[in-house]
Every structure is written in structure tokens, then in C-alpha cells.
PDB file of C-alpha atoms in Angstrom:
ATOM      1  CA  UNK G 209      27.471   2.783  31.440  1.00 56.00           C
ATOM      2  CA  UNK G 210      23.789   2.982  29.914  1.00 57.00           C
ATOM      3  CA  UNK G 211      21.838   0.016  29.544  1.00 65.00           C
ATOM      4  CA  UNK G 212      20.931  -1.322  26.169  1.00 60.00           C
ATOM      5  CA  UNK G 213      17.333  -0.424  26.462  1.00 64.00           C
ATOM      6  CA  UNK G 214      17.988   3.052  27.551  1.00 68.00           C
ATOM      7  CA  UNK G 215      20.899   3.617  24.644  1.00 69.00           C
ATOM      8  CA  UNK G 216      18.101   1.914  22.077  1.00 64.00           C
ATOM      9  CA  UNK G 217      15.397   4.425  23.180  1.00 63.00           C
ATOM     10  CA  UNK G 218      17.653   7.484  23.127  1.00 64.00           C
ATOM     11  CA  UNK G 219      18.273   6.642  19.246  1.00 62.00           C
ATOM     12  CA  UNK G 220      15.083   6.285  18.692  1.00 64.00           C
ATOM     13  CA  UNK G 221      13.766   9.528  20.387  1.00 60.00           C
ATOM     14  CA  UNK G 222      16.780  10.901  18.166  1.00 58.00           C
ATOM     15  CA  UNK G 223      15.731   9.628  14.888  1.00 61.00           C
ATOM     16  CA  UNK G 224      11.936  10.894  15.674  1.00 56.00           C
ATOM     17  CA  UNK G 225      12.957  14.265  16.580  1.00 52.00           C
ATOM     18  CA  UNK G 226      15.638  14.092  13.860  1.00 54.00           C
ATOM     19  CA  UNK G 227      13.002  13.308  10.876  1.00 52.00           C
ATOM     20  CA  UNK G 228       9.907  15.478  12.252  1.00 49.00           C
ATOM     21  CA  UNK G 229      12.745  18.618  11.863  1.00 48.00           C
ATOM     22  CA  UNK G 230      13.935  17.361   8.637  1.00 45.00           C
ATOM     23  CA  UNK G 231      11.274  16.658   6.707  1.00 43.00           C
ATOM     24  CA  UNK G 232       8.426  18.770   8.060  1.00 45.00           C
ATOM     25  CA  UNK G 233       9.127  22.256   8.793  1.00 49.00           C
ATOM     26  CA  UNK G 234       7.431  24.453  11.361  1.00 48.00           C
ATOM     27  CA  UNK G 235       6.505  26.936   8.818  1.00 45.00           C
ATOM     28  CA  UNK G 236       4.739  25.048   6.332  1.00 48.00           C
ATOM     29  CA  UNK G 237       1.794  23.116   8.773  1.00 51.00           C
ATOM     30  CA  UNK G 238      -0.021  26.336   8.445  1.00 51.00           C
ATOM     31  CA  UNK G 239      -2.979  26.403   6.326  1.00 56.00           C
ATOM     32  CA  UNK G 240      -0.825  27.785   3.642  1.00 74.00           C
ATOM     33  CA  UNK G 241       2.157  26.692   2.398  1.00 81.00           C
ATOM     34  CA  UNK G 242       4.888  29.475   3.632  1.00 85.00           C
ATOM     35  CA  UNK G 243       5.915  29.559  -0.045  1.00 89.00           C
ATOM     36  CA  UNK G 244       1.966  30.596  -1.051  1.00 88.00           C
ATOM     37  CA  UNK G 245       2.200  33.456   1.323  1.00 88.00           C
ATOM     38  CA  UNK G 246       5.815  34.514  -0.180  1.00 92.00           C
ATOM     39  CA  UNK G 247       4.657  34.769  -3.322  1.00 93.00           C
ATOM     40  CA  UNK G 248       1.553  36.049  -2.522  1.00 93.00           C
ATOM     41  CA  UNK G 249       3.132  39.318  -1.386  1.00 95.00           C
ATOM     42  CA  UNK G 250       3.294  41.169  -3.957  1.00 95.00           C
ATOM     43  CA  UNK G 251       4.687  44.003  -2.483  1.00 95.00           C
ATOM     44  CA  UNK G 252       7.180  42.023  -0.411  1.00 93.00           C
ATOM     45  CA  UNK G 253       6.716  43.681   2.992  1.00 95.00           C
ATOM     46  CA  UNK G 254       6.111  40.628   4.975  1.00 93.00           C
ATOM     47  CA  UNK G 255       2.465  40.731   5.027  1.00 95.00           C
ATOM     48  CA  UNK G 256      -0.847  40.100   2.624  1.00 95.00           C
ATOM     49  CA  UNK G 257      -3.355  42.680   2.472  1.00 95.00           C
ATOM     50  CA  UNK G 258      -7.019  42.096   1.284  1.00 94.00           C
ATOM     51  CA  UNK G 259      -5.891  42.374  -2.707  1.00 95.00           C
ATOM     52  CA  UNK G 260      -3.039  39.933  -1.945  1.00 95.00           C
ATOM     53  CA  UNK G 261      -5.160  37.223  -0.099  1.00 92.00           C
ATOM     54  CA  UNK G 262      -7.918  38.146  -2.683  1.00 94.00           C
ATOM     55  CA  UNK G 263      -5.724  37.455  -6.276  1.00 94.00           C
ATOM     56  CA  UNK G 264      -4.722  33.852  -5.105  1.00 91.00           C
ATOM     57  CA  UNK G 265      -7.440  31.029  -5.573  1.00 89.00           C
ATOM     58  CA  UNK G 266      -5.686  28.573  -2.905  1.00 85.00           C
ATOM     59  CA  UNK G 267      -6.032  31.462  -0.447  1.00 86.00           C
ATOM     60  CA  UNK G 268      -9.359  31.552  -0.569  1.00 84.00           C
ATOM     61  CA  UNK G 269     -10.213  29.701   2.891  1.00 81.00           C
ATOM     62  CA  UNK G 270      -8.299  32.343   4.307  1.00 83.00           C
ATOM     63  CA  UNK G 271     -10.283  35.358   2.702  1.00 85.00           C
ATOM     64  CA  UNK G 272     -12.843  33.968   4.493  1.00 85.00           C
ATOM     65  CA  UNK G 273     -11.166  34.083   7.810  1.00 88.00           C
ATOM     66  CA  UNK G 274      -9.149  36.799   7.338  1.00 91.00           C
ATOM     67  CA  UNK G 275     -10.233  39.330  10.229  1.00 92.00           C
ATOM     68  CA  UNK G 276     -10.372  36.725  12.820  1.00 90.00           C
ATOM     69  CA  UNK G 277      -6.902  35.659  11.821  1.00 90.00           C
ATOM     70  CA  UNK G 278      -5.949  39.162  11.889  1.00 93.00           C
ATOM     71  CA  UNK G 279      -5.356  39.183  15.540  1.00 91.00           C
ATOM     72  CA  UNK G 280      -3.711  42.660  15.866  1.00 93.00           C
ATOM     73  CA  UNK G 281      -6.579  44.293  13.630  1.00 93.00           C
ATOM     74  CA  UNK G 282      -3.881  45.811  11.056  1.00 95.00           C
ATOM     75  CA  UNK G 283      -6.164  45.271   8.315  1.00 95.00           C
ATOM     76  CA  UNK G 284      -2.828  42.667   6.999  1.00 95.00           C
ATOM     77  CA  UNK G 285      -1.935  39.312   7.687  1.00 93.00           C
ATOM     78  CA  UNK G 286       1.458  38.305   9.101  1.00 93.00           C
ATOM     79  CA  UNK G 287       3.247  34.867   8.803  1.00 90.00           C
ATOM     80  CA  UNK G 288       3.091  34.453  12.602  1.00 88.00           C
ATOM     81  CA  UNK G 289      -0.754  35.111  12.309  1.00 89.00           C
ATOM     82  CA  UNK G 290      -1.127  32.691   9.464  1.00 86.00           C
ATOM     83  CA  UNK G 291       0.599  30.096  11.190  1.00 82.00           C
ATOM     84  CA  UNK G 292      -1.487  31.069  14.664  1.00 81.00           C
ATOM     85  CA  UNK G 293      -4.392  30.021  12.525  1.00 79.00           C
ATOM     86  CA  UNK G 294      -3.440  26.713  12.037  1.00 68.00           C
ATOM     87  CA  UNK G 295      -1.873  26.288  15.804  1.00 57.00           C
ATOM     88  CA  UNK G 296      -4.658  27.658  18.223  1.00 53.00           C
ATOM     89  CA  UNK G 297      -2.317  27.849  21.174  1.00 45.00           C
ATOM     90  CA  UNK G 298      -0.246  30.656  19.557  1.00 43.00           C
ATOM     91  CA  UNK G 299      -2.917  32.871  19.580  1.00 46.00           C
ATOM     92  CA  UNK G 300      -3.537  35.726  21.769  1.00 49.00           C
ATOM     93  CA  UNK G 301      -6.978  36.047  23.807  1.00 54.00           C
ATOM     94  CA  UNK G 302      -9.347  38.512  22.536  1.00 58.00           C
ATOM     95  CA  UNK G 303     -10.304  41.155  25.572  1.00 59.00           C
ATOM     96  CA  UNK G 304     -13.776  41.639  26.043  1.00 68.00           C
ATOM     97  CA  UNK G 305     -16.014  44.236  24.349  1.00 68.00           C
ATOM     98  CA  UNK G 306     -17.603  46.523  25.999  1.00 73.00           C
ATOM     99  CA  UNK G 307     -21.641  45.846  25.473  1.00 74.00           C
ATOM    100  CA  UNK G 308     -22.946  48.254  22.653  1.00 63.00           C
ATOM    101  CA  UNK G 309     -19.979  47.479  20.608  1.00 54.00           C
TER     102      UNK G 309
END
């Protein structure tokens, strides 16, 4: 049978985890708000072009940003690169150039 400290600090590790789920999802601790970058796509394909980023004033940080947060050079801006922005262990290591380049 567990001990009432160990029972104690199970519920609280369980009411951490529980309320850090709950009331702050994953998806909005990006720089943007996931709901900014849904409505900023205007064309609804799951990604913001220049024009997109460009037409919303609280996206302007990211305008700014915008081709090193553009890690796949696509020349758009996915969620998961958004949110890598924000969390710099998601992204992926740039190779090396080439000198000249």
C-alpha cells in the first residue's frame, strides 16, 4: 500500500500535468496565437505566404523573421514552423553553405 507522502505527491504531479494540458495548449505558446495563423490564411491551405503574413498587423514580428522561420525554404510558413519559432529545440539544423554562397 503507498505511503501518504507518495499518494500526496502523485496527486499533485496529477493536478500539475492536469492544468498545464487544460488550460494552456501546445499550439498557442507560439509567437502567434494558432487562431491568428487560422485566420490569417486566407486561402486555407495550411500555410501563410508573404501577402498573408503581410495583411495582419499582429504578424508583423514574424514578417520580419519570416525566411529564417521558413526552415524548408518553401517561400510559406507552416504551423509546425511557427511554433518551431517559438520552441528552438524543434527546429532542424541548417547544413552548411558552401563558401561563395
Amino acid at each position: 500500500m503507498p505511503t501518504l507522502p507518495s499518494r500526496l505527491f502523485a496527486a499533485a504531479w496529477l493536478a500539475v500535468l492536469a492544468s498545464s494540458c487544460a488550460s494552456d495548449p501546445q499550439r498557442d505558446r507560439s509567437p502567434i496565437k494558432f487562431k491568428v495563423f487560422e485566420d490569417a490564411d486566407t486561402d486555407h491551405d495550411g500555410k501563410l505566404n508573404h501577402a498573408e503574413v503581410a495583411a495582419v498587423p499582429e504578424l508583423e514580428p514574424l514578417l520580419r523573421i519570416f525566411n529564417r522561420v521558413d526552415t524548408d525554404h518553401s517561400g510559406f510558413l507552416s504551423w509546425n514552423e511557427v511554433r518551431a519559432a517559438r520552441f528552438p529545440v524543434f527546429r532542424e539544423p541548417r547544413l552548411p553553405q558552401p563558401e561563395g554562397e
